[in-house]
Structure formats: structure tokens, C-alpha cells
Amino acid sequence: MKKIDKDRLILGFAGPVLALLVAFVLTTLVLLASGTNPVEPYRLMFEQASYSDVQVLIINQAGTYYLAALAVAVGFRMNLFNIGVDGQYRLAAMMAALVGASVDLPGPLQILLIVVVAMLVGAFWAGIAGFLKTTRGVSEVVATIMLNSIATALIAWLILPKNFGDQAAGSNNLTTGKIPESGWFPGLSMGVEAGEIYGFTFVAAACGLVYWFVLNRTRFGFDLRATGASESAAQASGVSAKKMVLTSMLISGAVAGLAGLPTLLGDTHTYSLDFPTGIGFTGITIALLGRNNPLGIALSALLIAFLDKASSALDQFGYEKEIATIMQGLIVISVVVSYELVRRYATRRQQQKVGEELAAGHALTTEKEAAL
């Protein structure tokens, strides 16, 4: 049985916990500086989270965030920064909605078609950045940022009524048309007042299990982690770094393509101008806070979803709901700082342990020599 490394376990939790504590303290200071009660907003958010309908909203939002964060985490494990998850997610959701609205297959086939289209579009859009990096050395950060802008422009053009969009009479909103009921993903009803948990939220949880298994129990996962740690070492062992970069970007994009499906198949059943945006950037925060671990990402997704949904009622009590946005921003800053502090402490601790072991070995050798 594998022995648990207590130091590694403690240090693994230290980073996120320290980041959250720092973010909480800084947010409290911001509230005090603005002359606002520093305790009441937190109490109100926890009170909101006690309602069943808000709990369902949090879980549904967390499912979307979880998929976006997994997409980011796949890139992070390869030492790639896929900042284009938001563009990949939105373009994939729109194309999947277009295809889903234009055909009407039997239920399982309709859903499968929409899922496959979303994954292929997301993979294709991320693959462009991967191709540019492996063939021309273009930074994936620059490429994906540009592709986000291109995706926004492309969506705006595709959704025009003269192209593929649809505009209801008397409405300024543009949509892709309604997906037939055969393409609606069944959810889990939590009662009339609470609503239902999106069925695709459970698919998101399954994706987390697949992510863990592939990365930790397969040769591909080992090659991916090894290449992310050191491309030269991976190449020396026969792994093609360029192939792994391109493959990782394709997988990251495919997972990003799934991020829009909980909302698309469980709620809106169409893509429109008011479809949620910014999901990909929130995924970066969640992946960092969760340290690319599927369980850590799940807890982080729930936390950020809680801040989003539980804060929506703050303005009814005279508090700005942007308090949650401030806290999310501070979490990002705190994550970077706290992880660096933990890393430096871990390095010093490791050096100290090595020194202690060397000293113990030297002492043992001296005792043996004295005995002889």
C-alpha cells in the first residue's frame, strides 16, 4: 500500500486555503474602506445559499464552470496556457445549436450529434493555436487571445438573420432557432420551487473522472505530464513534444466545446446574443485555485458559483453585488502569491529534509566506524 506523504498533502491544501483567506481578508478591508458593513454581505450570501432554488442554480453553474476549468487544466498540465477557452466554448455552443435546430433525429442521436459537433468545433478552434505553435512557434497565449476576438466576430456574423440567425417579431435578440425537444438533455427535478439540475451537470462530473484516469492511469497521461514538466526529457524518452502540444490543445478545445452544453441542452435550447460569456476566463481562475486536480477544481467551481449566484440578491439589501466580483479578482491575485510562497517553503523544507537525512547517514557511519 502506497504511503501517504503528509508534507505533500499539507502543502497541496496550503496554497488554496491561504489564497482564500487572503482574498477574504482583503475583501473585508475593501468593505471597511468603503464604509460598508464587512460582515453583513457574507451573512446575506450564506442565507441566500440556504434556499433550494439558489442551491440548484449554484450546482448548475458549477457544472459549466467545471468543464471550462477542465479544459484549462488540460493545457496547464502540458505547460500550455489556453486562454481561448471562452471563444472555443461560445463558437462550439453556437454551431452545436445551429446544427441541433436544423435537424430532428430520435432523442439519443440528436443529443449525440449536438455533443459531437460541439467537441469538434471546440477542438478545431483550439487546434489552430496548437498548429501555429508547433509549426511557426507562435505563443498559444497570443494565438488564443486573437482567436477569441475572431470567434466573437464570426458569431456576430453567423447569427445575423440574413445568414443563419433568427429574429422573433418585436424582439432585438438574435437566436439560432430552437432545438427540437428530442435534443433536450433530461435533468433531475428537485421540486417545483427549486427547479431541476441540468442532466449535463452529471456528464461534467463524469468528465472529471475521465480526466483523472487518463492523466494518472494511462501512458498518454504520463507522456503529457512528462512533456509539460520537461520537453527535452520527454523527447529523450521518445515522446514527440510537438505532437503532445497539438494533441493537448485539441483535447482542451474539445472539453471547452462541452462547457456550453449544460445551458444549451438543459435551459435555453438555443444560442442567442445573451448566452453566457466570460465562462472561459472564470475557468482559468477555477483551474488555478483547484491546482488542476479534478476534486480541487470541483470545489473551486462550487465556490465561484456560490459567489455568483448567492450575491445576486445583495443589491436588494443595499449592498453592491459586485462584492463577489471583487472577491473573485482578489482570489486570482491571492492564488498567484500564495502558491509562490508555498513553493518557496516547500523548496526550503525539502532542502532541510535532505540535510537532515545526510546528517543522520553521516552519524550512522561514524557510529559503525567507532564500533569497529
CSV table of C-alpha atoms in Angstrom, one decimal:
chain,number,residue,atom,x,y,z
A,1,MET,CA,0.0,0.0,0.0
A,2,LYS,CA,1.4,3.4,-1.0
A,3,LYS,CA,2.4,5.5,1.9
A,4,ILE,CA,0.8,9.0,2.1
A,5,ASP,CA,3.2,11.9,2.0
A,6,LYS,CA,1.9,14.1,4.8
A,7,ASP,CA,4.1,17.1,3.9
A,8,ARG,CA,3.0,17.0,0.2
A,9,LEU,CA,-0.7,16.6,1.3
A,10,ILE,CA,-0.5,19.6,3.6
A,11,LEU,CA,1.4,21.8,1.1
A,12,GLY,CA,-1.2,20.8,-1.5
A,13,PHE,CA,-4.0,22.2,0.7
A,14,ALA,CA,-1.9,25.2,1.9
A,15,GLY,CA,-2.0,27.1,-1.3
A,16,PRO,CA,-5.8,27.2,-1.9
A,17,VAL,CA,-6.6,27.7,1.8
A,18,LEU,CA,-4.1,30.6,2.1
A,19,ALA,CA,-5.4,32.2,-1.2
A,20,LEU,CA,-9.0,32.1,0.1
A,21,LEU,CA,-8.0,33.5,3.5
A,22,VAL,CA,-6.1,36.4,1.9
A,23,ALA,CA,-8.9,37.1,-0.5
A,24,PHE,CA,-11.4,37.1,2.4
A,25,VAL,CA,-9.3,39.5,4.4
A,26,LEU,CA,-8.7,41.8,1.5
A,27,THR,CA,-12.3,41.9,0.6
A,28,THR,CA,-13.2,42.7,4.2
A,29,LEU,CA,-10.7,45.6,4.1
A,30,VAL,CA,-12.3,46.9,0.9
A,31,LEU,CA,-15.7,46.8,2.5
A,32,LEU,CA,-14.4,48.7,5.6
A,33,ALA,CA,-12.7,51.3,3.4
A,34,SER,CA,-15.9,51.9,1.5
A,35,GLY,CA,-17.8,52.4,4.7
A,36,THR,CA,-19.8,49.1,4.3
A,37,ASN,CA,-20.6,46.6,7.0
A,38,PRO,CA,-17.9,44.0,6.5
A,39,VAL,CA,-19.9,41.1,7.9
A,40,GLU,CA,-23.5,41.6,6.6
A,41,PRO,CA,-22.8,40.8,2.9
A,42,TYR,CA,-21.3,37.4,3.8
A,43,ARG,CA,-24.3,36.6,6.1
A,44,LEU,CA,-26.7,37.5,3.3
A,45,MET,CA,-24.9,35.3,0.8
A,46,PHE,CA,-25.0,32.3,3.1
A,47,GLU,CA,-28.6,33.0,3.8
A,48,GLN,CA,-29.4,33.0,0.0
A,49,ALA,CA,-27.5,29.8,-0.4
A,50,SER,CA,-29.8,28.1,2.1
A,51,TYR,CA,-32.7,28.3,-0.4
A,52,SER,CA,-33.2,25.3,-2.6
A,53,ASP,CA,-33.7,27.2,-5.8
A,54,VAL,CA,-30.4,29.0,-5.3
A,55,GLN,CA,-28.7,25.7,-4.5
A,56,VAL,CA,-29.8,24.3,-7.8
A,57,LEU,CA,-28.6,27.4,-9.6
A,58,ILE,CA,-25.2,27.0,-7.9
A,59,ILE,CA,-24.9,23.4,-8.9
A,60,ASN,CA,-25.9,24.1,-12.5
A,61,GLN,CA,-23.4,27.0,-12.8
A,62,ALA,CA,-20.7,24.9,-11.2
A,63,GLY,CA,-21.2,22.2,-13.8
A,64,THR,CA,-20.5,24.7,-16.6
A,65,TYR,CA,-17.5,26.2,-14.7
A,66,TYR,CA,-16.2,22.7,-14.1
A,67,LEU,CA,-16.0,21.8,-17.8
A,68,ALA,CA,-14.4,25.2,-18.6
A,69,ALA,CA,-11.8,24.7,-15.9
A,70,LEU,CA,-11.0,21.1,-17.0
A,71,ALA,CA,-10.3,22.5,-20.5
A,72,VAL,CA,-7.9,25.0,-19.0
A,73,ALA,CA,-6.3,22.3,-16.7
A,74,VAL,CA,-5.5,20.0,-19.7
A,75,GLY,CA,-3.5,22.8,-21.1
A,76,PHE,CA,-1.8,23.7,-17.8
A,77,ARG,CA,-0.7,20.0,-17.3
A,78,MET,CA,1.2,20.4,-20.7
A,79,ASN,CA,2.5,23.8,-19.6
A,80,LEU,CA,0.2,25.5,-22.1
A,81,PHE,CA,-2.0,28.5,-21.3
A,82,ASN,CA,-5.1,28.0,-23.3
A,83,ILE,CA,-6.7,31.5,-22.7
A,84,GLY,CA,-9.0,30.9,-25.6
A,85,VAL,CA,-11.5,28.6,-23.8
A,86,ASP,CA,-14.1,31.3,-23.9
A,87,GLY,CA,-14.0,31.7,-27.6
A,88,GLN,CA,-13.9,27.9,-28.2
A,89,TYR,CA,-16.9,27.4,-25.8
A,90,ARG,CA,-19.0,30.1,-27.4
A,91,LEU,CA,-18.3,29.2,-31.0
A,92,ALA,CA,-18.9,25.5,-30.2
A,93,ALA,CA,-22.2,26.3,-28.5
A,94,MET,CA,-23.4,28.3,-31.4
A,95,MET,CA,-22.5,25.8,-34.1
A,96,ALA,CA,-24.0,23.0,-32.0
A,97,ALA,CA,-27.2,25.0,-31.6
A,98,LEU,CA,-27.3,25.7,-35.3
A,99,VAL,CA,-26.9,22.0,-36.2
A,100,GLY,CA,-29.3,20.9,-33.5
A,101,ALA,CA,-32.0,23.3,-34.7
A,102,SER,CA,-31.7,22.3,-38.3
A,103,VAL,CA,-32.2,18.5,-37.8
A,104,ASP,CA,-34.6,16.4,-35.8
A,105,LEU,CA,-33.3,13.0,-35.1
A,106,PRO,CA,-34.5,10.5,-32.4
A,107,GLY,CA,-33.6,11.7,-28.9
A,108,PRO,CA,-30.3,10.0,-28.2
A,109,LEU,CA,-29.0,10.5,-31.7
A,110,GLN,CA,-30.0,14.2,-31.7
A,111,ILE,CA,-28.1,14.8,-28.4
A,112,LEU,CA,-25.1,12.8,-29.6
A,113,LEU,CA,-24.9,14.8,-32.8
A,114,ILE,CA,-25.0,18.1,-30.8
A,115,VAL,CA,-22.3,16.9,-28.4
A,116,VAL,CA,-20.0,15.7,-31.2
A,117,VAL,CA,-20.4,19.0,-33.2
A,118,ALA,CA,-19.6,21.0,-30.0
A,119,MET,CA,-16.5,18.9,-29.3
A,120,LEU,CA,-15.3,19.0,-33.0
A,121,VAL,CA,-15.8,22.8,-33.3
A,122,GLY,CA,-14.0,23.5,-29.9
A,123,ALA,CA,-11.2,21.1,-30.9
A,124,PHE,CA,-10.8,22.7,-34.3
A,125,TRP,CA,-10.7,26.3,-32.9
A,126,ALA,CA,-8.1,25.3,-30.3
A,127,GLY,CA,-6.2,23.2,-32.8
A,128,ILE,CA,-5.5,26.4,-34.9
A,129,ALA,CA,-3.5,27.8,-32.0
A,130,GLY,CA,-1.8,24.4,-31.5
A,131,PHE,CA,-0.9,24.2,-35.2
A,132,LEU,CA,0.6,27.7,-35.1
A,133,LYS,CA,2.6,26.9,-32.0
A,134,THR,CA,4.1,23.6,-33.4
A,135,THR,CA,4.8,24.8,-36.9
A,136,ARG,CA,5.6,28.5,-36.5
A,137,GLY,CA,6.4,28.9,-32.8
A,138,VAL,CA,3.5,31.3,-32.2
A,139,SER,CA,2.7,31.6,-28.5
A,140,GLU,CA,-0.5,29.9,-27.6
A,141,VAL,CA,-1.4,32.8,-25.4
A,142,VAL,CA,-1.2,35.3,-28.3
A,143,ALA,CA,-2.9,33.0,-30.7
A,144,THR,CA,-5.8,32.1,-28.4
A,145,ILE,CA,-6.4,35.8,-27.5
A,146,MET,CA,-6.7,36.7,-31.2
A,147,LEU,CA,-8.9,33.7,-31.8
A,148,ASN,CA,-11.2,34.8,-29.0
A,149,SER,CA,-11.8,38.1,-30.9
A,150,ILE,CA,-12.2,36.3,-34.2
A,151,ALA,CA,-14.7,33.9,-32.7
A,152,THR,CA,-16.7,36.9,-31.4
A,153,ALA,CA,-16.8,38.5,-34.8
A,154,LEU,CA,-17.6,35.2,-36.5
A,155,ILE,CA,-20.5,34.5,-34.2
A,156,ALA,CA,-21.9,38.0,-34.7
A,157,TRP,CA,-21.8,37.4,-38.5
A,158,LEU,CA,-23.3,33.9,-38.4
A,159,ILE,CA,-26.2,34.9,-36.2
A,160,LEU,CA,-27.4,37.7,-38.5
A,161,PRO,CA,-30.9,36.9,-39.9
A,162,LYS,CA,-29.6,37.1,-43.4
A,163,ASN,CA,-27.2,34.3,-42.7
A,164,PHE,CA,-28.2,31.6,-40.1
A,165,GLY,CA,-29.8,33.6,-37.4
A,166,ASP,CA,-33.4,34.1,-36.5
A,167,GLN,CA,-35.1,37.2,-35.1
A,168,ALA,CA,-38.5,37.0,-33.5
A,169,ALA,CA,-41.0,39.7,-34.3
A,170,GLY,CA,-40.8,42.6,-31.9
A,171,SER,CA,-37.5,41.4,-30.4
A,172,ASN,CA,-34.0,42.8,-30.7
A,173,ASN,CA,-32.5,39.4,-29.7
A,174,LEU,CA,-31.0,37.1,-32.4
A,175,THR,CA,-31.0,33.4,-32.0
A,176,THR,CA,-30.1,30.2,-33.9
A,177,GLY,CA,-33.6,28.8,-33.7
A,178,LYS,CA,-35.0,26.3,-31.1
A,179,ILE,CA,-33.6,22.8,-30.8
A,180,PRO,CA,-36.3,20.2,-31.0
A,181,GLU,CA,-37.3,18.5,-27.8
A,182,SER,CA,-35.6,15.4,-28.9
A,183,GLY,CA,-32.3,17.3,-28.4
A,184,TRP,CA,-33.1,18.4,-24.8
A,185,PHE,CA,-31.0,16.7,-22.2
A,186,PRO,CA,-33.2,15.4,-19.3
A,187,GLY,CA,-32.4,16.8,-15.9
A,188,LEU,CA,-33.0,15.9,-12.3
A,189,SER,CA,-36.1,17.6,-10.8
A,190,MET,CA,-35.6,18.9,-7.3
A,191,GLY,CA,-39.2,20.1,-6.9
A,192,VAL,CA,-41.5,22.8,-8.3
A,193,GLU,CA,-39.9,25.6,-6.4
A,194,ALA,CA,-36.3,24.5,-6.7
A,195,GLY,CA,-36.3,23.6,-10.4
A,196,GLU,CA,-34.1,20.9,-11.9
A,197,ILE,CA,-30.4,20.2,-12.0
A,198,TYR,CA,-29.1,20.0,-15.6
A,199,GLY,CA,-28.6,16.5,-16.8
A,200,PHE,CA,-25.3,17.5,-18.4
A,201,THR,CA,-24.0,18.5,-15.0
A,202,PHE,CA,-23.6,14.8,-14.3
A,203,VAL,CA,-21.8,14.4,-17.6
A,204,ALA,CA,-19.4,17.2,-16.4
A,205,ALA,CA,-18.7,15.2,-13.2
A,206,ALA,CA,-18.0,12.1,-15.4
A,207,CYS,CA,-15.6,14.1,-17.5
A,208,GLY,CA,-13.7,14.9,-14.2
A,209,LEU,CA,-13.3,11.1,-13.6
A,210,VAL,CA,-12.1,10.6,-17.2
A,211,TYR,CA,-9.6,13.4,-16.8
A,212,TRP,CA,-8.2,11.9,-13.6
A,213,PHE,CA,-8.0,8.4,-15.0
A,214,VAL,CA,-6.3,9.5,-18.3
A,215,LEU,CA,-3.8,11.7,-16.6
A,216,ASN,CA,-2.9,9.3,-13.8
A,217,ARG,CA,-3.5,5.8,-15.1
A,218,THR,CA,-2.6,5.8,-18.8
A,219,ARG,CA,0.6,6.1,-20.8
A,220,PHE,CA,-0.8,9.1,-22.7
A,221,GLY,CA,-1.3,10.9,-19.4
A,222,PHE,CA,2.2,10.2,-18.3
A,223,ASP,CA,3.6,11.4,-21.6
A,224,LEU,CA,1.5,14.6,-21.3
A,225,ARG,CA,2.7,15.3,-17.8
A,226,ALA,CA,6.3,14.5,-18.6
A,227,THR,CA,6.3,16.7,-21.6
A,228,GLY,CA,4.8,19.5,-19.6
A,229,ALA,CA,7.5,19.2,-17.0
A,230,SER,CA,10.4,19.0,-19.5
A,231,GLU,CA,10.1,18.8,-23.3
A,232,SER,CA,13.7,17.9,-23.7
A,233,ALA,CA,13.5,15.0,-21.2
A,234,ALA,CA,10.3,13.8,-22.9
A,235,GLN,CA,11.9,13.9,-26.3
A,236,ALA,CA,14.9,11.9,-24.9
A,237,SER,CA,12.5,9.2,-23.9
A,238,GLY,CA,10.9,9.0,-27.4
A,239,VAL,CA,7.9,11.3,-26.9
A,240,SER,CA,7.2,13.9,-29.6
A,241,ALA,CA,6.8,17.2,-27.9
A,242,LYS,CA,5.1,18.9,-30.9
A,243,LYS,CA,2.6,16.0,-31.2
A,244,MET,CA,1.8,16.3,-27.5
A,245,VAL,CA,1.3,20.1,-27.7
A,246,LEU,CA,-1.1,19.7,-30.7
A,247,THR,CA,-2.9,16.8,-29.1
A,248,SER,CA,-3.3,18.7,-25.8
A,249,MET,CA,-4.7,21.7,-27.5
A,250,LEU,CA,-7.2,19.6,-29.4
A,251,ILE,CA,-8.4,17.8,-26.2
A,252,SER,CA,-8.5,21.1,-24.3
A,253,GLY,CA,-10.7,22.7,-27.1
A,254,ALA,CA,-12.9,19.6,-27.2
A,255,VAL,CA,-13.6,19.8,-23.5
A,256,ALA,CA,-14.2,23.6,-23.9
A,257,GLY,CA,-16.8,22.8,-26.5
A,258,LEU,CA,-18.7,20.9,-23.9
A,259,ALA,CA,-18.9,23.8,-21.5
A,260,GLY,CA,-21.8,25.4,-23.2
A,261,LEU,CA,-24.0,22.3,-23.3
A,262,PRO,CA,-25.3,22.3,-19.8
A,263,THR,CA,-27.0,25.6,-20.5
A,264,LEU,CA,-27.8,24.9,-24.2
A,265,LEU,CA,-29.3,21.4,-23.7
A,266,GLY,CA,-30.8,22.0,-20.2
A,267,ASP,CA,-32.2,25.5,-20.3
A,268,THR,CA,-32.1,27.8,-23.3
A,269,HIS,CA,-32.2,25.2,-26.1
A,270,THR,CA,-30.9,27.9,-28.4
A,271,TYR,CA,-27.9,30.2,-28.8
A,272,SER,CA,-28.7,33.9,-28.6
A,273,LEU,CA,-26.9,37.2,-28.0
A,274,ASP,CA,-27.5,36.9,-24.3
A,275,PHE,CA,-25.9,33.5,-24.0
A,276,PRO,CA,-23.4,33.5,-21.0
A,277,THR,CA,-20.0,34.9,-21.8
A,278,GLY,CA,-16.7,35.0,-19.8
A,279,ILE,CA,-17.0,31.3,-18.8
A,280,GLY,CA,-13.6,30.5,-20.1
A,281,PHE,CA,-11.9,33.2,-18.1
A,282,THR,CA,-13.6,32.1,-15.0
A,283,GLY,CA,-12.4,28.6,-15.8
A,284,ILE,CA,-8.8,29.9,-15.6
A,285,THR,CA,-9.4,31.1,-12.0
A,286,ILE,CA,-11.0,27.8,-11.0
A,287,ALA,CA,-8.3,25.7,-12.6
A,288,LEU,CA,-5.6,27.7,-10.7
A,289,LEU,CA,-7.4,27.6,-7.4
A,290,GLY,CA,-8.1,23.8,-7.8
A,291,ARG,CA,-4.4,23.2,-8.8
A,292,ASN,CA,-5.5,21.2,-11.8
A,293,ASN,CA,-6.8,18.5,-9.6
A,294,PRO,CA,-10.4,17.2,-10.5
A,295,LEU,CA,-11.6,17.3,-6.9
A,296,GLY,CA,-10.0,20.6,-6.2
A,297,ILE,CA,-11.5,22.0,-9.4
A,298,ALA,CA,-14.9,20.8,-8.4
A,299,LEU,CA,-14.7,22.5,-5.0
A,300,SER,CA,-13.4,25.7,-6.6
A,301,ALA,CA,-16.2,25.6,-9.2
A,302,LEU,CA,-18.8,25.3,-6.4
A,303,LEU,CA,-17.2,28.2,-4.6
A,304,ILE,CA,-17.1,30.6,-7.6
A,305,ALA,CA,-20.7,29.5,-8.5
A,306,PHE,CA,-21.7,30.3,-4.9
A,307,LEU,CA,-20.2,33.8,-5.1
A,308,ASP,CA,-22.0,34.3,-8.4
A,309,LYS,CA,-25.5,33.1,-7.5
A,310,ALA,CA,-25.6,34.0,-3.8
A,311,SER,CA,-24.5,37.6,-4.4
A,312,SER,CA,-27.3,38.3,-7.0
A,313,ALA,CA,-29.7,39.4,-4.2
A,314,LEU,CA,-27.3,41.7,-2.4
A,315,ASP,CA,-28.5,44.8,-4.1
A,316,GLN,CA,-32.0,44.2,-2.7
A,317,PHE,CA,-30.5,44.9,0.7
A,318,GLY,CA,-28.4,48.0,-0.2
A,319,TYR,CA,-25.2,46.2,-1.0
A,320,GLU,CA,-23.5,46.0,-4.4
A,321,LYS,CA,-23.4,42.5,-5.8
A,322,GLU,CA,-20.0,43.4,-7.4
A,323,ILE,CA,-18.6,42.5,-4.0
A,324,ALA,CA,-18.5,38.9,-5.3
A,325,THR,CA,-16.6,40.1,-8.4
A,326,ILE,CA,-14.1,41.8,-6.2
A,327,MET,CA,-13.6,38.7,-4.2
A,328,GLN,CA,-13.1,36.6,-7.4
A,329,GLY,CA,-10.5,39.0,-8.6
A,330,LEU,CA,-8.7,39.0,-5.3
A,331,ILE,CA,-8.7,35.2,-5.3
A,332,VAL,CA,-6.8,35.2,-8.6
A,333,ILE,CA,-4.1,37.6,-7.2
A,334,SER,CA,-4.0,35.6,-3.9
A,335,VAL,CA,-3.6,32.3,-5.8
A,336,VAL,CA,-0.5,33.5,-7.6
A,337,VAL,CA,1.1,35.0,-4.5
A,338,SER,CA,0.2,32.1,-2.1
A,339,TYR,CA,1.3,29.4,-4.5
A,340,GLU,CA,4.7,31.1,-4.9
A,341,LEU,CA,5.0,31.3,-1.1
A,342,VAL,CA,4.1,27.7,-0.7
A,343,ARG,CA,6.5,26.7,-3.5
A,344,ARG,CA,9.4,28.5,-1.8
A,345,TYR,CA,8.6,27.0,1.6
A,346,ALA,CA,8.4,23.5,0.0
A,347,THR,CA,11.8,24.0,-1.6
A,348,ARG,CA,13.3,25.1,1.7
A,349,ARG,CA,11.6,22.2,3.5
A,350,GLN,CA,12.9,19.7,1.0
A,351,GLN,CA,16.4,21.0,1.3
A,352,GLN,CA,16.1,20.8,5.1
A,353,LYS,CA,15.0,17.2,5.0
A,354,VAL,CA,17.8,16.3,2.6
A,355,GLY,CA,20.3,17.9,5.0
A,356,GLU,CA,18.8,16.0,8.0
A,357,GLU,CA,19.0,12.7,6.1
A,358,LEU,CA,22.6,13.3,5.1
A,359,ALA,CA,23.4,14.2,8.7
A,360,ALA,CA,21.7,11.1,10.0
A,361,GLY,CA,23.6,9.0,7.5
A,362,HIS,CA,26.9,10.5,8.5
A,363,ALA,CA,26.2,10.0,12.1
A,364,LEU,CA,25.3,6.3,11.5
A,365,THR,CA,28.5,5.8,9.5
A,366,THR,CA,30.6,7.4,12.3
A,367,GLU,CA,29.0,5.0,14.9
A,368,LYS,CA,29.8,2.0,12.8
A,369,GLU,CA,33.4,3.1,12.4
A,370,ALA,CA,33.7,3.7,16.1
A,371,ALA,CA,32.3,0.2,16.8
A,372,LEU,CA,34.9,-1.4,14.5
